[in-house]
Amino acid sequence: LYLFLILLFGIITLTFAQVTGDYRSAGTGNWSNLSTWERFNGTTWVTPAAVQGYPGQNAGTKNVLIISGHTVTLNTNVNNSFTSLTVGDGSGGDETLEIPGDVFINTRQFNIASDGNVDWTGNTNHTLSFPGGTDIVIGPGGQLDTSGNCSAGRRIEIGEVLIAICNNNSN
C-alpha cells in the first residue's frame, strides 16, 4: 500500500508540473527574505522581484515547496491565500520548516513529505495555525517537532480547532 501511494504521489507530481506563481526554496533562510526563494515565471525559476514578494506576501502564489536540505524559518504570518505548502521533496535530504513563534499560514493544503520536518525552535510555546478546512498530510517518514523540545505549548490549529499538541516531551 505504501509503495502504491509513493508511486501515485510521484505520478501526480510529474503530471502537475510547476505553474507560474509556484515558489521553491533556493537555500536556507527566513521565509520573508526574497533570496530564500525561487519563483517559477512560466519558463524558468528566478529570484522573485520585490513586487512579487515572498510566498503568500501578495496574491498570486500557487504551490510552495521547501527542497534539497534547506531550512526555512517561518518568521512572519502568511496572510494571502495560496494553494499548498510542502516541506520535503522526497530526495532523502533533510528539509525543515522552523517555527520560532506563533504563525498563521493561509493555505488549504499542508504536506510534510518523507524527508520533511517541522520544528519549533527554542524552549518556548508556539502555535502553527491554518484557516478552517485546511488539509494536513504527513507522509511516511515526515516528522513534527524533531527538535526534541516537545511541550504541551507546541500546537497546531485549523481554524478554531486544536488538532495536534506535543505532549510528554515526545514527538
C-alpha positions as a printed Julia matrix, in Angstrom:
171×3 Matrix{Float64}:
   0.0    0.0     0.0
   2.8    2.43    0.91
   4.64   1.67   -2.33
   1.46   2.33   -4.28
   0.92   5.66   -2.5
   4.53   6.72   -3.1
   4.26   5.83   -6.8
   0.93   7.63   -7.06
   2.4   10.75   -5.43
   5.31  10.64   -7.89
   2.99  10.33  -10.87
   0.78  13.17   -9.64
   3.86  15.34   -9.06
   5.08  14.71  -12.61
   1.61  15.2   -14.09
   1.04  18.54  -12.38
   4.23  20.36  -13.3
   5.05  23.77  -11.94
   2.93  26.75  -12.92
   3.55  30.49  -12.89
   3.4   31.62   -9.29
   4.93  28.48   -7.75
   7.78  29.0    -5.28
  10.55  26.68   -4.13
  13.33  27.23   -1.65
  16.65  28.37   -3.11
  18.56  27.94    0.16
  18.32  28.16    3.91
  16.92  31.42    5.28
  13.96  33.38    6.59
  10.58  32.99    4.87
  10.35  36.76    4.3
  13.78  37.03    2.63
  13.45  37.01   -1.18
  16.83  35.3    -1.61
  15.45  32.26    0.24
  13.11  31.62   -2.71
  12.86  30.99   -6.42
   9.64  31.71   -8.29
   8.55  29.98  -11.49
   7.87  32.68  -14.1
   6.29  30.35  -16.67
   9.61  29.36  -18.24
  12.29  29.11  -15.56
  12.98  29.52  -11.84
  14.16  33.03  -10.85
  14.62  35.03   -7.65
  11.3   36.8    -7.06
  11.18  40.54   -7.66
  10.18  42.83   -4.8
   6.75  43.35   -6.39
   6.14  39.57   -6.3
   7.42  39.2    -2.74
   7.93  36.04   -0.76
   5.37  33.2    -0.89
   1.98  34.45    0.27
   3.08  38.04    0.74
   0.94  39.05   -2.24
  -1.92  37.42   -4.1
  -0.94  35.0    -6.86
   1.18  32.43   -5.0
   0.32  28.89   -6.09
   2.35  25.98   -4.63
   5.3   26.38   -2.26
   7.98  23.7    -1.82
  10.89  23.51    0.62
  13.56  21.33   -1.03
  17.12  19.99   -1.11
  18.23  20.08    2.51
  17.02  23.65    3.05
  15.72  25.05    6.34
  13.22  27.89    6.1
  12.38  29.83    9.26
   8.77  31.0     9.19
   9.34  34.46   10.69
   6.09  36.09    9.51
   2.39  35.39    9.15
   1.42  34.4     5.62
  -1.97  36.06    5.18
  -2.59  35.87    1.42
  -4.06  32.56    0.37
  -2.03  30.11   -1.7
  -2.62  26.58   -2.95
  -0.24  24.38   -0.95
   2.9   24.22    1.18
   5.03  21.08    1.01
   8.01  20.52    3.29
  10.33  17.96    1.68
  10.85  16.82   -1.87
  11.41  13.08   -1.37
  15.1   13.32   -2.33
  16.27  11.99    1.03
  17.69  15.28    2.28
  16.5   16.98    5.44
  14.08  19.77    4.55
  12.82  21.74    7.54
  10.25  24.41    8.31
  11.21  26.11   11.59
   8.53  27.71   13.77
  10.11  30.36   16.05
   6.84  31.95   17.2
   3.08  31.93   16.72
   2.41  31.93   12.97
  -0.53  31.68   10.58
  -0.26  30.19    7.07
  -3.19  30.83    4.74
  -3.08  27.64    2.69
  -5.6   24.86    2.21
  -3.02  22.06    1.84
  -0.03  21.48    4.14
   2.16  18.48    3.32
   5.14  17.01    5.13
   6.92  14.61    2.77
   9.08  11.63    3.72
  12.15  13.82    4.26
  10.29  16.83    5.66
  10.46  18.16    9.21
   8.56  20.84   11.11
  10.47  22.07   14.17
   9.51  24.51   16.86
  12.69  26.4    17.79
  13.8   27.23   21.31
  12.12  26.16   24.52
   9.01  28.32   24.22
   5.44  27.59   23.27
   4.25  28.36   19.75
   1.15  27.74   17.67
   1.15  26.97   13.96
  -2.3   27.81   12.64
  -4.17  27.42    9.36
  -7.6   28.54    8.12
 -10.6   26.29    8.66
 -10.8   23.49    6.09
  -7.03  23.06    5.63
  -5.84  19.51    4.92
  -2.64  18.38    6.64
  -0.91  15.34    5.16
   2.14  13.78    6.82
   3.78  11.21    4.59
   5.63   8.13    5.86
   8.82   9.42    7.49
   7.6   13.04    7.7
   8.11  14.44   11.19
   6.73  17.06   13.53
   8.99  18.56   16.2
  12.26  16.74   15.65
  13.96  19.38   17.82
  13.48  17.24   20.93
  11.95  20.16   22.86
   8.39  18.9    22.76
   5.99  20.56   25.21
   2.24  20.95   25.57
   2.54  24.55   24.36
   3.51  23.48   20.83
   0.26  23.33   18.97
  -1.27  23.04   15.52
  -4.68  24.58   14.91
  -7.04  24.52   11.94
  -9.5   27.36   12.26
 -10.67  27.32   15.87
  -9.89  23.61   16.32
  -6.79  22.33   18.13
  -5.72  19.3    16.1
  -2.29  18.46   17.5
  -0.31  19.12   20.62
   3.15  17.99   21.68
   2.92  16.04   24.93
   5.19  14.31   27.45
   8.39  15.54   25.77
   7.96  13.14   22.84
   7.38  13.7    19.14
